[in-house]
CSV table of C-alpha atoms and ligand atoms in Angstrom, one decimal:
chain,number,residue,atom,x,y,z
D,1,UNK,CA,52.4,119.5,100.2
D,2,UNK,CA,52.5,116.8,96.9
D,3,UNK,CA,49.1,114.3,97.6
D,4,UNK,CA,50.8,110.5,97.3
D,5,UNK,CA,48.4,109.1,94.8
D,6,UNK,CA,48.5,105.4,93.6
D,7,UNK,CA,48.8,106.2,89.8
D,8,UNK,CA,47.6,102.1,87.7
D,9,UNK,CA,48.3,103.2,83.8
D,10,UNK,CA,46.5,99.8,82.9
D,11,UNK,CA,46.3,98.4,80.2
D,12,UNK,CA,45.2,99.2,76.3
D,13,UNK,CA,44.8,103.1,75.8
D,14,UNK,CA,44.8,103.2,79.4
D,15,UNK,CA,48.6,104.6,80.0
D,16,UNK,CA,48.2,107.1,76.7
D,17,UNK,CA,45.3,108.4,78.7
D,18,UNK,CA,46.4,108.4,81.9
D,19,UNK,CA,49.6,109.7,80.6
D,20,UNK,CA,47.0,113.0,79.4
D,21,UNK,CA,44.9,113.1,82.6
D,22,UNK,CA,48.1,113.6,84.8
D,23,UNK,CA,49.8,116.0,82.2
D,24,UNK,CA,46.3,118.3,82.3
D,25,UNK,CA,45.9,117.5,86.6
D,26,UNK,CA,49.8,119.1,87.4
D,27,UNK,CA,48.4,122.2,85.2
D,28,UNK,CA,45.9,123.2,87.9
D,29,UNK,CA,49.4,123.7,90.4
D,30,UNK,CA,47.6,121.4,92.5
D,31,UNK,CA,51.3,118.6,93.4
D,32,UNK,CA,51.0,115.0,93.1
D,33,UNK,CA,53.2,112.6,94.3
D,34,UNK,CA,53.1,109.6,91.6
D,35,UNK,CA,52.8,105.7,93.4
D,36,UNK,CA,53.3,104.5,89.7
D,37,UNK,CA,51.9,100.5,89.8
D,38,UNK,CA,52.7,98.7,86.2
D,39,UNK,CA,52.3,95.0,87.5
D,40,UNK,CA,48.9,94.0,86.8
D,41,UNK,CA,46.7,92.0,84.4
D,42,UNK,CA,48.1,90.5,81.8
D,43,UNK,CA,51.6,92.6,82.1
D,44,UNK,CA,51.7,91.1,86.2
D,45,UNK,CA,50.7,87.7,84.9
D,46,UNK,CA,53.7,86.6,83.1
D,47,UNK,CA,56.0,88.5,85.0
D,48,UNK,CA,54.9,87.0,88.6
D,49,UNK,CA,52.0,84.6,88.3
D,50,UNK,CA,49.1,87.0,89.7
D,51,UNK,CA,46.9,89.5,87.8
D,52,UNK,CA,46.5,91.6,91.2
D,53,UNK,CA,49.9,91.4,93.3
D,54,UNK,CA,49.7,92.6,96.7
D,55,UNK,CA,52.0,95.7,96.6
D,56,UNK,CA,49.3,97.3,94.3
D,57,UNK,CA,46.3,97.1,97.1
D,58,UNK,CA,49.2,97.8,99.4
D,59,UNK,CA,50.2,100.4,98.0
D,60,UNK,CA,46.4,101.8,97.8
D,61,UNK,CA,45.3,101.0,101.0
D,62,UNK,CA,48.7,103.2,102.2
D,63,UNK,CA,47.8,106.3,99.9
D,64,UNK,CA,43.4,105.9,100.0
D,65,UNK,CA,43.4,106.8,96.9
D,66,UNK,CA,44.5,105.8,93.2
D,67,UNK,CA,44.2,106.9,89.1
D,68,UNK,CA,43.2,104.1,87.3
D,69,UNK,CA,43.3,102.9,83.5
D,70,UNK,CA,41.8,100.6,82.1
D,71,UNK,CA,42.7,96.8,82.7
D,72,UNK,CA,41.9,94.4,80.4
D,73,UNK,CA,39.8,90.3,81.4
D,74,UNK,CA,40.2,88.3,79.5
D,75,UNK,CA,36.8,87.3,78.0
D,76,UNK,CA,35.7,82.9,78.8
D,77,UNK,CA,38.0,81.8,80.6
D,78,UNK,CA,41.6,83.2,82.2
D,79,UNK,CA,41.9,84.9,85.2
D,80,UNK,CA,39.2,87.0,86.7
D,81,UNK,CA,38.8,90.7,86.9
D,82,UNK,CA,41.2,93.2,88.2
D,83,UNK,CA,38.6,95.8,88.1
D,84,UNK,CA,36.1,93.8,90.1
D,85,UNK,CA,39.3,92.0,92.3
D,86,UNK,CA,40.0,95.3,93.2
D,87,UNK,CA,36.8,96.9,94.1
D,88,UNK,CA,35.6,93.5,96.1
D,89,UNK,CA,38.7,93.6,98.0
D,90,UNK,CA,39.5,97.0,99.3
D,91,UNK,CA,35.9,97.8,99.3
D,92,UNK,CA,34.9,99.9,97.4
D,93,UNK,CA,31.6,99.6,97.7
D,94,UNK,CA,29.6,102.4,95.8
D,95,UNK,CA,30.4,103.5,92.2
D,96,UNK,CA,29.5,106.8,91.3
D,97,UNK,CA,29.5,107.5,87.0
D,98,UNK,CA,28.0,110.7,86.3
D,99,UNK,CA,26.8,111.1,82.4
D,100,UNK,CA,26.5,114.9,81.4
D,101,UNK,CA,25.9,116.8,78.3
D,102,UNK,CA,28.9,118.0,76.9
D,103,UNK,CA,29.4,121.5,74.8
D,104,UNK,CA,29.1,121.4,70.9
D,105,UNK,CA,28.2,117.1,71.6
D,106,UNK,CA,25.8,116.3,68.4
D,107,UNK,CA,24.0,114.2,70.7
D,108,UNK,CA,19.9,113.2,70.4
D,109,UNK,CA,19.4,115.4,73.7
D,110,UNK,CA,21.7,118.3,75.1
D,111,UNK,CA,20.7,118.6,78.8
D,112,UNK,CA,21.2,115.4,80.0
D,113,UNK,CA,22.2,115.6,83.6
D,114,UNK,CA,22.3,111.7,85.7
D,115,UNK,CA,24.3,110.2,88.3
D,116,UNK,CA,24.0,105.9,88.2
D,117,UNK,CA,25.1,104.7,91.0
D,118,UNK,CA,26.1,101.4,90.9
D,119,UNK,CA,26.3,98.8,93.2
D,120,UNK,CA,30.1,96.9,93.3
D,121,UNK,CA,30.7,94.9,95.4
D,122,UNK,CA,27.9,92.2,95.1
D,123,UNK,CA,24.8,91.0,92.9
D,124,UNK,CA,25.4,88.6,89.8
D,125,UNK,CA,28.4,90.6,88.2
D,126,UNK,CA,30.6,89.8,91.5
D,127,UNK,CA,31.4,86.1,89.8
D,128,UNK,CA,30.6,83.7,92.2
D,129,UNK,CA,29.9,81.2,89.9
D,130,UNK,CA,30.1,77.2,89.3
D,131,UNK,CA,29.8,74.2,86.8
D,132,UNK,CA,28.8,70.8,87.3
D,133,UNK,CA,31.2,68.8,84.9
D,134,UNK,CA,28.9,65.4,84.6
D,135,UNK,CA,25.8,67.5,84.5
D,136,UNK,CA,27.0,70.5,82.1
D,137,UNK,CA,24.9,72.6,84.6
D,138,UNK,CA,26.3,76.6,85.1
D,139,UNK,CA,25.2,78.3,88.4
D,140,UNK,CA,25.8,81.7,89.1
D,141,UNK,CA,25.6,83.5,92.7
D,142,UNK,CA,23.2,86.8,92.4
D,143,UNK,CA,24.1,88.0,96.2
D,144,UNK,CA,22.4,90.4,97.8
D,145,UNK,CA,23.1,91.1,101.4
D,146,UNK,CA,20.8,93.9,103.8
D,147,UNK,CA,24.3,96.0,104.4
D,148,UNK,CA,25.4,96.1,100.9
D,149,UNK,CA,22.1,97.3,100.1
D,150,UNK,CA,21.3,100.0,103.0
D,151,UNK,CA,25.1,101.8,101.8
D,152,UNK,CA,24.9,102.0,98.3
D,153,UNK,CA,21.0,103.0,99.4
D,154,UNK,CA,22.1,105.3,101.9
D,155,UNK,CA,25.5,106.4,99.8
D,156,UNK,CA,23.5,107.2,96.7
D,157,UNK,CA,21.0,109.4,98.9
D,158,UNK,CA,23.6,111.6,101.1
D,159,UNK,CA,25.5,112.5,98.2
D,160,UNK,CA,22.3,114.0,96.2
D,161,UNK,CA,21.7,115.7,99.5
D,162,UNK,CA,25.6,116.9,99.0
D,163,UNK,CA,25.1,118.6,95.7
D,164,UNK,CA,21.6,120.0,96.0
D,165,UNK,CA,19.9,116.7,94.2
D,166,UNK,CA,16.6,116.3,93.8
D,167,UNK,CA,15.5,113.0,93.0
D,168,UNK,CA,16.9,108.9,93.3
D,169,UNK,CA,15.6,105.9,91.3
D,170,UNK,CA,16.2,102.7,92.3
D,171,UNK,CA,16.2,100.5,89.6
D,172,UNK,CA,15.1,96.5,90.1
D,173,UNK,CA,13.8,94.1,88.6
D,174,UNK,CA,11.6,92.6,91.4
D,175,UNK,CA,9.1,91.6,90.0
D,176,UNK,CA,10.8,88.7,88.2
D,177,UNK,CA,13.9,88.4,91.3
D,178,UNK,CA,10.8,88.7,93.9
D,179,UNK,CA,13.9,88.1,97.2
D,180,UNK,CA,17.0,89.3,95.9
D,181,UNK,CA,16.0,92.3,93.9
D,182,UNK,CA,13.1,92.8,96.5
D,183,UNK,CA,15.2,93.0,98.7
D,184,UNK,CA,17.2,96.1,97.0
D,185,UNK,CA,14.0,97.4,96.5
D,186,UNK,CA,12.5,97.3,100.1
D,187,UNK,CA,15.1,98.4,101.6
D,188,UNK,CA,15.7,101.2,99.3
D,189,UNK,CA,12.0,102.1,100.1
D,190,UNK,CA,12.8,102.5,104.2
D,191,UNK,CA,15.8,104.7,103.9
D,192,UNK,CA,14.1,106.8,101.8
D,193,UNK,CA,11.8,107.7,104.3
D,194,UNK,CA,15.1,109.1,106.0
D,195,UNK,CA,15.6,111.3,103.7
D,196,UNK,CA,11.7,113.5,103.0
D,197,UNK,CA,13.7,116.5,101.4
D,198,UNK,CA,14.6,114.1,98.1
D,199,UNK,CA,12.5,112.6,96.0
D,200,UNK,CA,11.9,108.7,95.6
D,201,UNK,CA,10.6,106.3,92.8
D,202,UNK,CA,11.5,103.8,91.0
D,203,UNK,CA,11.8,101.2,88.1
D,204,UNK,CA,11.9,98.5,86.5
D,205,UNK,CA,15.0,97.8,84.5
D,206,UNK,CA,14.1,96.9,81.3
D,207,UNK,CA,11.5,100.0,81.5
D,208,UNK,CA,14.3,102.2,83.2
D,209,UNK,CA,16.2,101.2,79.8
D,210,UNK,CA,13.3,102.3,78.0
D,211,UNK,CA,12.8,105.6,80.1
D,212,UNK,CA,15.8,106.4,79.3
D,213,UNK,CA,16.7,106.4,75.8
D,214,UNK,CA,12.8,108.2,75.4
D,215,UNK,CA,13.9,111.0,78.0
D,216,UNK,CA,16.8,111.2,80.3
D,217,UNK,CA,15.8,114.5,81.4
D,218,UNK,CA,13.0,113.2,83.1
D,219,UNK,CA,16.5,111.1,85.3
D,220,UNK,CA,19.0,112.1,88.2
D,221,UNK,CA,20.6,109.7,90.8
D,222,UNK,CA,19.7,106.1,90.1
D,223,UNK,CA,20.8,103.8,92.2
D,224,UNK,CA,20.7,100.3,91.5
D,225,UNK,CA,22.4,96.5,92.0
D,226,UNK,CA,26.0,95.9,89.6
D,227,UNK,CA,25.1,94.6,86.6
D,228,UNK,CA,22.4,96.4,85.6
D,229,UNK,CA,24.6,99.2,87.0
D,230,UNK,CA,27.5,98.1,84.5
D,231,UNK,CA,25.2,97.5,81.9
D,232,UNK,CA,22.9,101.0,82.2
D,233,UNK,CA,26.4,103.3,82.5
D,234,UNK,CA,27.0,102.7,79.0
D,235,UNK,CA,23.3,102.7,77.9
D,236,UNK,CA,24.1,106.5,80.0
D,237,UNK,CA,26.8,107.2,78.1
D,238,UNK,CA,25.6,106.4,74.7
D,239,UNK,CA,23.4,109.1,75.8
D,240,UNK,CA,25.5,111.9,76.1
D,241,UNK,CA,28.6,111.4,73.2
D,242,UNK,CA,30.2,107.8,74.1
D,243,UNK,CA,32.6,105.9,76.4
D,244,UNK,CA,35.0,108.7,75.8
D,245,UNK,CA,33.8,110.7,77.9
D,246,UNK,CA,31.3,109.8,80.9
D,247,UNK,CA,34.1,109.2,84.1
D,248,UNK,CA,33.8,107.3,87.7
D,249,UNK,CA,34.8,106.8,91.0
D,250,UNK,CA,35.0,103.7,93.2
D,251,UNK,CA,34.5,105.0,96.9
D,252,UNK,CA,34.6,103.1,100.0
D,253,UNK,CA,34.9,104.1,103.4
D,254,UNK,CA,38.7,103.9,103.7
D,255,UNK,CA,39.6,104.3,99.8
D,256,UNK,CA,38.3,105.6,97.1
D,257,UNK,CA,39.7,104.3,93.1
D,258,UNK,CA,39.2,107.1,90.1
D,259,UNK,CA,38.9,105.2,87.0
D,260,UNK,CA,36.9,105.8,83.8
D,261,UNK,CA,33.4,103.8,83.0
D,262,UNK,CA,35.6,102.5,79.2
D,263,UNK,CA,37.0,99.8,79.0
D,264,UNK,CA,41.0,99.3,77.4
D,265,UNK,CA,39.7,100.1,73.9
D,266,UNK,CA,41.7,97.6,72.2
D,267,UNK,CA,40.6,98.3,68.4
D,268,UNK,CA,42.8,101.5,68.9
D,269,UNK,CA,45.0,100.9,71.9
D,270,UNK,CA,48.8,103.0,71.1
D,271,UNK,CA,47.0,105.1,68.2
D,272,UNK,CA,46.7,108.5,70.1
D,273,UNK,CA,43.0,108.3,69.1
D,274,UNK,CA,42.1,107.5,72.7
D,275,UNK,CA,40.0,110.2,74.0
D,276,UNK,CA,41.3,111.2,77.3
D,277,UNK,CA,37.8,113.2,78.9
D,278,UNK,CA,36.4,110.2,80.8
D,279,UNK,CA,40.1,110.0,82.8
D,280,UNK,CA,39.8,113.3,82.7
D,281,UNK,CA,36.6,114.3,85.1
D,282,UNK,CA,37.6,110.9,87.3
D,283,UNK,CA,40.6,113.2,88.1
D,284,UNK,CA,38.3,116.1,88.2
D,285,UNK,CA,35.7,113.9,91.1
D,286,UNK,CA,39.5,113.4,92.8
D,287,UNK,CA,39.9,116.4,92.7
D,288,UNK,CA,36.8,117.3,94.5
D,289,UNK,CA,37.4,113.7,96.8
D,290,UNK,CA,40.8,115.0,97.9
D,291,UNK,CA,38.8,119.3,98.6
D,292,UNK,CA,40.5,121.6,96.0
D,293,UNK,CA,37.2,122.0,95.0
D,294,UNK,CA,38.7,125.6,93.2
D,295,UNK,CA,41.4,123.1,91.2
D,296,UNK,CA,38.3,121.1,89.5
D,297,UNK,CA,36.8,123.9,89.2
D,298,UNK,CA,39.3,125.2,86.5
D,299,UNK,CA,39.6,122.1,85.1
D,300,UNK,CA,36.1,121.3,84.4
D,301,UNK,CA,36.1,125.4,83.4
D,302,UNK,CA,38.8,124.7,80.8
D,303,UNK,CA,38.0,121.1,79.7
D,304,UNK,CA,34.6,122.5,78.8
D,305,UNK,CA,35.2,125.6,77.1
D,306,UNK,CA,38.2,122.9,74.7
D,307,UNK,CA,34.6,121.5,73.9
D,308,UNK,CA,32.3,124.8,73.2
D,309,UNK,CA,34.7,125.7,71.2
D,310,UNK,CA,35.1,122.6,69.3
D,311,UNK,CA,38.9,123.2,68.3
D,312,UNK,CA,41.1,120.7,69.3
D,313,UNK,CA,38.6,116.9,69.8
D,314,UNK,CA,39.9,113.2,69.5
D,315,UNK,CA,37.9,111.0,66.8
D,316,UNK,CA,35.3,109.5,68.5
D,317,UNK,CA,33.1,113.4,69.1
D,318,UNK,CA,33.8,114.6,65.8
D,319,UNK,CA,37.3,116.2,66.2
D,320,UNK,CA,40.8,115.6,64.5
D,321,UNK,CA,43.0,115.7,67.1
D,322,UNK,CA,45.4,112.9,68.8
D,323,UNK,CA,45.1,112.1,72.5
D,324,UNK,CA,48.5,114.3,73.1
D,325,UNK,CA,47.6,117.1,71.1
D,326,UNK,CA,43.3,117.1,72.8
D,327,UNK,CA,46.0,117.0,76.7
D,328,UNK,CA,49.1,119.6,75.5
D,329,UNK,CA,45.7,122.2,74.6
D,330,UNK,CA,43.7,121.7,77.8
D,331,UNK,CA,46.7,122.3,80.0
D,332,UNK,CA,47.2,125.0,78.1
D,333,UNK,CA,43.4,126.0,79.1
D,334,UNK,CA,44.5,125.1,82.4
D,335,UNK,CA,47.2,126.2,83.1
D,336,UNK,CA,46.0,129.8,82.3
D,337,UNK,CA,42.6,129.9,83.9
D,338,UNK,CA,44.9,129.0,87.1
D,339,UNK,CA,47.2,131.9,86.0
D,340,UNK,CA,44.2,134.1,86.0
O,401,NAI,P1,35.6,99.5,76.2
O,401,NAI,O1,34.9,100.3,76.8
O,401,NAI,O2,37.1,99.4,76.0
O,401,NAI,O3,35.7,99.4,74.4
O,401,NAI,C1,34.0,99.6,73.5
O,401,NAI,C2,33.9,100.7,72.5
O,401,NAI,O4,34.3,102.1,72.9
O,401,NAI,C3,35.5,100.2,71.7
O,401,NAI,O5,34.8,101.0,70.3
O,401,NAI,C4,35.8,101.7,71.9
O,401,NAI,O6,37.0,102.0,70.4
O,401,NAI,C5,35.0,102.8,72.7
O,401,NAI,N1,36.7,103.7,73.5
O,401,NAI,C6,36.0,103.4,74.7
O,401,NAI,N2,36.9,104.2,75.3
O,401,NAI,C7,37.2,105.0,74.9
O,401,NAI,C8,38.0,106.1,74.6
O,401,NAI,N3,38.2,106.7,75.9
O,401,NAI,N4,37.6,106.8,73.8
O,401,NAI,C9,37.7,106.7,72.3
O,401,NAI,N5,36.7,105.5,72.3
O,401,NAI,C10,36.8,104.7,72.8
O,401,NAI,O7,35.2,97.9,75.9
O,401,NAI,P2,35.1,96.6,75.7
O,401,NAI,O8,35.6,96.4,74.6
O,401,NAI,O9,33.7,96.1,75.7
O,401,NAI,O10,36.1,96.0,76.4
O,401,NAI,C11,37.4,95.7,75.9
O,401,NAI,C12,38.3,95.1,77.4
O,401,NAI,O11,38.6,96.2,78.7
O,401,NAI,C13,37.7,93.9,78.0
O,401,NAI,O12,38.9,93.0,78.5
O,401,NAI,C14,37.2,94.5,79.3
O,401,NAI,O13,37.1,93.4,80.4
O,401,NAI,C15,37.5,95.6,79.7
O,401,NAI,N6,37.0,96.3,80.5
O,401,NAI,C16,37.8,97.4,81.2
O,401,NAI,C17,37.1,98.1,82.7
O,401,NAI,C18,37.7,98.5,83.4
O,401,NAI,O14,39.3,98.3,84.3
O,401,NAI,N7,37.7,99.5,84.4
O,401,NAI,C19,35.5,98.2,82.3
O,401,NAI,C20,35.6,97.6,81.2
O,401,NAI,C21,35.7,96.8,80.4
O,402,MG,MG1,30.9,97.8,82.3
């Protein structure tokens, strides 16, 4: 039986990396019935005056799983980010972003293996802002709730336990934001007591950044609030070779949306230069979420082989292949692995 999955090609490099990922996923032999939703973001605003039509949300609610390309957000004006709206409206509170060294890529570190757990629905990033025209004062609300905090921290510990991970680090700014970041830290300290098998510690966010750049191998799972998580995940992407290779998943109690950490990369869109690895690794997470561990293993092993061989990589990681050539080669590798 085929899995019903909502497919959002997105914009910019989205359609290119989504096509590559679908090709590689289908090479695993797992069957998918894709429900394509093209009308999101700018295209949907032009066609129907609404960046995130209800039909898209309904499709994801029905199928429970979506694979998503990046969607452009206008800067400093225009509609509210579709990516943020999706996470909030579907209550996808856990944003899971692993950064792992791939074989053959030249980076300062060869053994990074981190997972960021970013709270995905509240905090400063949620975009609750007001502007007082008369006084010319802008305010942004960084709401942190006990409920929102408990569920992301518990999610992180449960995930860590299931994956046999050893340590959780909570990143915060509770020295300055004593109430909001303080609530996040205190809640983490409380919940950590329930997980004596997992080492727990905390870092102030600025020190966390320095530590990650100096010795990322010392960290394992990192749980943090929304905006810190956004920034830390691009930092961690940089540690392992850039945004082209870092996966992500947005997970709630009812639905899950799998998407890369990177955005729509307008600077390289439509040129066949985009690296689809980030979305392919997100698709690997999707396969595991669906219970297709053997297919996920085959895909990961084939991908690592492609990096180890280095015979067909995209330009961002030093290769000379196009998005499509990368996907063709990888799909062959996956198919022969599945056949064997
Ligand atoms: P970006 O991630 O799109 O690009 C940053 C840099 O990384 C660019 O130089 C780009 O060429 C490179 N890059 C990104 N992905 C790549 C890939 N797969 N292969 C090779 N190189 C890659 O970030 P930027 O420029 O800040 O944002 C562009 C747009 O994307 C904005 O409208 C932003 O709001 C949106 N965005 C959407 C996200 C989503 O849909 N979840 C996440 C982040 C940004
Ligand atoms: Mg980001």
